Amino acid sequence: MRLSINWLRQYVDIKETPQELADMLTMLGFEAEVATDLSNLKNIVTAKVESVEKHPNADKLLVCQVTDGKETVSVVCGAPNVEAGQKVVFAKVGAILPGDFEIKKAKIRGEVSFGMICAEDELGISENHEGIMVLPEDTNIGIPISDVLNEKYAALELDITPNRPDALSHYGIAREIALKTNRKLKFPEVKQINPIGTKGKVTVNISDPDGCPRYIAGVIDNIKIGESPTWMKELLKSAGQRCINNVVDISNFVLLEMGHPTHIFDYAQLPTDTIGVRRATKGEKFVTLDEEQHTLDKHHLLITDGKNPIALAGIMGGLGSAVYDDTKKVLIESAYFDPITIRKGSKSLGMLTESSRRFERGADPDGTVIAFWRIVSLLKEYANGELVSEMIDTYPKKIKSPKIQLRKSELNIVAGCEISDKFIAKALTGLNIEWKNINDSVWECLPSSFRPDLEGEIDLIEEIIRVYGYDNVPVSTRYGSLFNYSNSDPKANISKVINTLSGFGFNQCYNNSLLSKEEAKLSGENPVKTINPLSENLSDMRTSLLPGLLTNIDFNIKNGNKNLQLFEIGQVHSQKGKGFKGIVEKSKISGVVYGLSRKADIHNETPISQSFFSLKGYLNSIIKRTLNTTTEYIETNHIEFEKCFTINVSGKNIGFMGIVDSGLMKSLKLDIENEVFGFEIAVDLLLELLTEPILFKQISKYPSIERDLNFVIDESIMAGDILDKIQNMEIDQLKSITPTNIFRHESLGENKKSVVYNLIFQDDAKTLEDKDVNSFIDEIISIVKVKFNAKLRV
């Protein structure tokens, strides 16, 4: 719904900018955004058309001389209504119109144009493109257009939820603003008018009170069709409504003002003094105002002249009873129609109108009276109309608002905070809800007729919290209960590891947490038995994630997929003591790799197999990316691995990795021929590390120096031992040390190997010179020679 800010000012003071107002309404539950805000438009000013001449090379174009008071420029214009002497909106060269359309100097059919005279749609004011926008004659020229038009045409676009029909009007939104800001709400006084005679007597017969519970009618004579007053045309235009004539505009004005649809019939086209409301018969034909013929059925509600249909109730009037320029006498309809009936009829015909949009959400049955008298008073003032009948109010099916009890205790539980009795009373009053205390902190409430969505206590609670302000409610997350948790998702950080694994090509698996007793015992842990197992194969809680992942590998191999990288996050259980208290539950993340890590292709002739070192590389990268630290591996024993190493990070043993035991796969009766490499990490230990802050370290602006050292050592000495020893020397300038090559040859000696280490040095405060690095190198060589009986290979 397009909401005119200037129109809102008729009912409540607006002190906010368009954006601030949009933000306020959004927090009140009405999603809003700025639709028109001319304050953002630059280089667009008021100007005067000094002369208009035909374009020498185009029949439908004109060459205008336009001045802003400082300079006069030539502008090519194709609008049919441009005339000399007009005050217009002029976009200079360099101006940017809504939609990011930039005005440039252009040559059009041989004539240079230095700007553009704007139409309303080009400014975002309306969809009117029939001609240029002509300003009042007394408008000063050279003034930024935002200073002239923004107050009139600034507008918001609102997305109103289906349960809030009361907000489909300017007065409805003004009511919300007044409630939120504690400002006074104003509405023009609507007085009942005594009829002049009774020559417009009308009878209303409702044969379907379920479809039409209330129908109000009245007759106005001596109507003079003409233009609407300027103020009404400007308000309608600012709300995106096209002006037609004073009678039609008045009906549209009341619709957008207070949200209640009305309809005005040409009384001369009604052969009788009777208005009927009935259901259509199957196959009945009817032509609406848009000159479309519709085939109806029993779902459609009709307004008739006692016999023939003259309108589709709540949707659109008929062509035969429309108001024309020669209309002198009209009948006003202000009714309440059943929402379900209107919705079914509208949907079946594919007709969504401003009237049906409001009726199908639930109009105000009491608003029919106010809307009727508002129409009567406006027709009298601006169309010379005279009321010549009583207000005929046929109300066969009374609609009553439900009485609702509101408990403060329930309100505070849902809100999660204490809301005072004073605020509750103030909010209820501001919401036009009649209330009274029936005992301490319990209120009996009667909602207004314009709020059909308030049906129960929870609806009132939602309204009070909405008015209280969602931003004033303490932040908390609830999972199926009313208890608050300081950390709603303690495992949220594990997503960093999941994303990194996925980035390396791992696929996440979800396996059954139940295994057979024999399979559950394979990890060496005592499994937890289930009381009523579904089968012998699903009798115990799993004690490890590896059996499930190995089964996944076997299944994939048998289905043609022989290259796999899999992982799973899940719970494992073991029975450490008696009863439920003896059950220990742990969260684990396990992964396996199998087959090729890279196939042979046009770029790589040799395929690369998964190995212990490829798995180690994945783990190193995961730890580096998520924790920004290095990983240490220490050889150990584990029942599920043939060759096993602990995974040590920041001095903590967080899991195991290695070559999966072939005996484990045989015990699971799996047909896996090649080696499987796997890991298991304790999630709780990993999360402890993930929650530790990563400290910022300044990147050095000085160059690095790279050196290689080639040591000949005994075959029994591990390359990692030497690496650890060098790192423990704590040389601040040593930024990186990496084993890059291992060479074995008889020329080195019996049981000897050559290991090359790449070292990178860098200082954070100065440029290192060779003499600085040489001292570090000499120290490293000396330590390695003494501790590992190594020789430097030149």
PDB file of C-alpha atoms in Angstrom, residues 11 171 186-193 253-254 257-258 367-378 391:
ATOM      1  CA  TYR A  11      -4.486  13.059  11.394  1.00  0.00           C
ATOM      2  CA  TYR A 171      -6.078   6.951   9.346  1.00  0.00           C
ATOM      3  CA  LYS A 186      -7.205  13.856  14.836  1.00  0.00           C
ATOM      4  CA  PHE A 187     -10.073  13.014  12.493  1.00  0.00           C
ATOM      5  CA  PRO A 188     -12.455  15.418  10.765  1.00  0.00           C
ATOM      6  CA  GLU A 189     -15.757  15.667  12.590  1.00  0.00           C
ATOM      7  CA  VAL A 190     -18.386  13.619  10.781  1.00  0.00           C
ATOM      8  CA  LYS A 191     -21.916  14.859  11.445  1.00  0.00           C
ATOM      9  CA  GLN A 192     -25.171  13.240  10.506  1.00  0.00           C
ATOM     10  CA  ILE A 193     -27.151  15.359   8.036  1.00  0.00           C
ATOM     11  CA  PHE A 253     -10.642   9.269  -0.952  1.00  0.00           C
ATOM     12  CA  VAL A 254     -12.759   7.747   1.823  1.00  0.00           C
ATOM     13  CA  GLU A 257      -8.601   7.678   4.284  1.00  0.00           C
ATOM     14  CA  MET A 258     -10.397   5.278   6.623  1.00  0.00           C
ATOM     15  CA  GLY A 367     -17.146   1.695  10.097  1.00  0.00           C
ATOM     16  CA  THR A 368     -20.004   1.452   7.597  1.00  0.00           C
ATOM     17  CA  VAL A 369     -21.826   4.267   9.401  1.00  0.00           C
ATOM     18  CA  ILE A 370     -18.848   6.646   9.569  1.00  0.00           C
ATOM     19  CA  ALA A 371     -17.960   5.954   5.929  1.00  0.00           C
ATOM     20  CA  PHE A 372     -21.547   6.665   4.835  1.00  0.00           C
ATOM     21  CA  TRP A 373     -21.737  10.043   6.571  1.00  0.00           C
ATOM     22  CA  ARG A 374     -18.217  10.962   5.412  1.00  0.00           C
ATOM     23  CA  ILE A 375     -19.290  10.359   1.797  1.00  0.00           C
ATOM     24  CA  VAL A 376     -22.510  12.329   2.298  1.00  0.00           C
ATOM     25  CA  SER A 377     -20.715  15.348   3.798  1.00  0.00           C
ATOM     26  CA  LEU A 378     -18.045  15.408   1.058  1.00  0.00           C
ATOM     27  CA  MET A 391     -29.818   6.430   6.109  1.00  0.00           C
TER      28      MET A 391
END
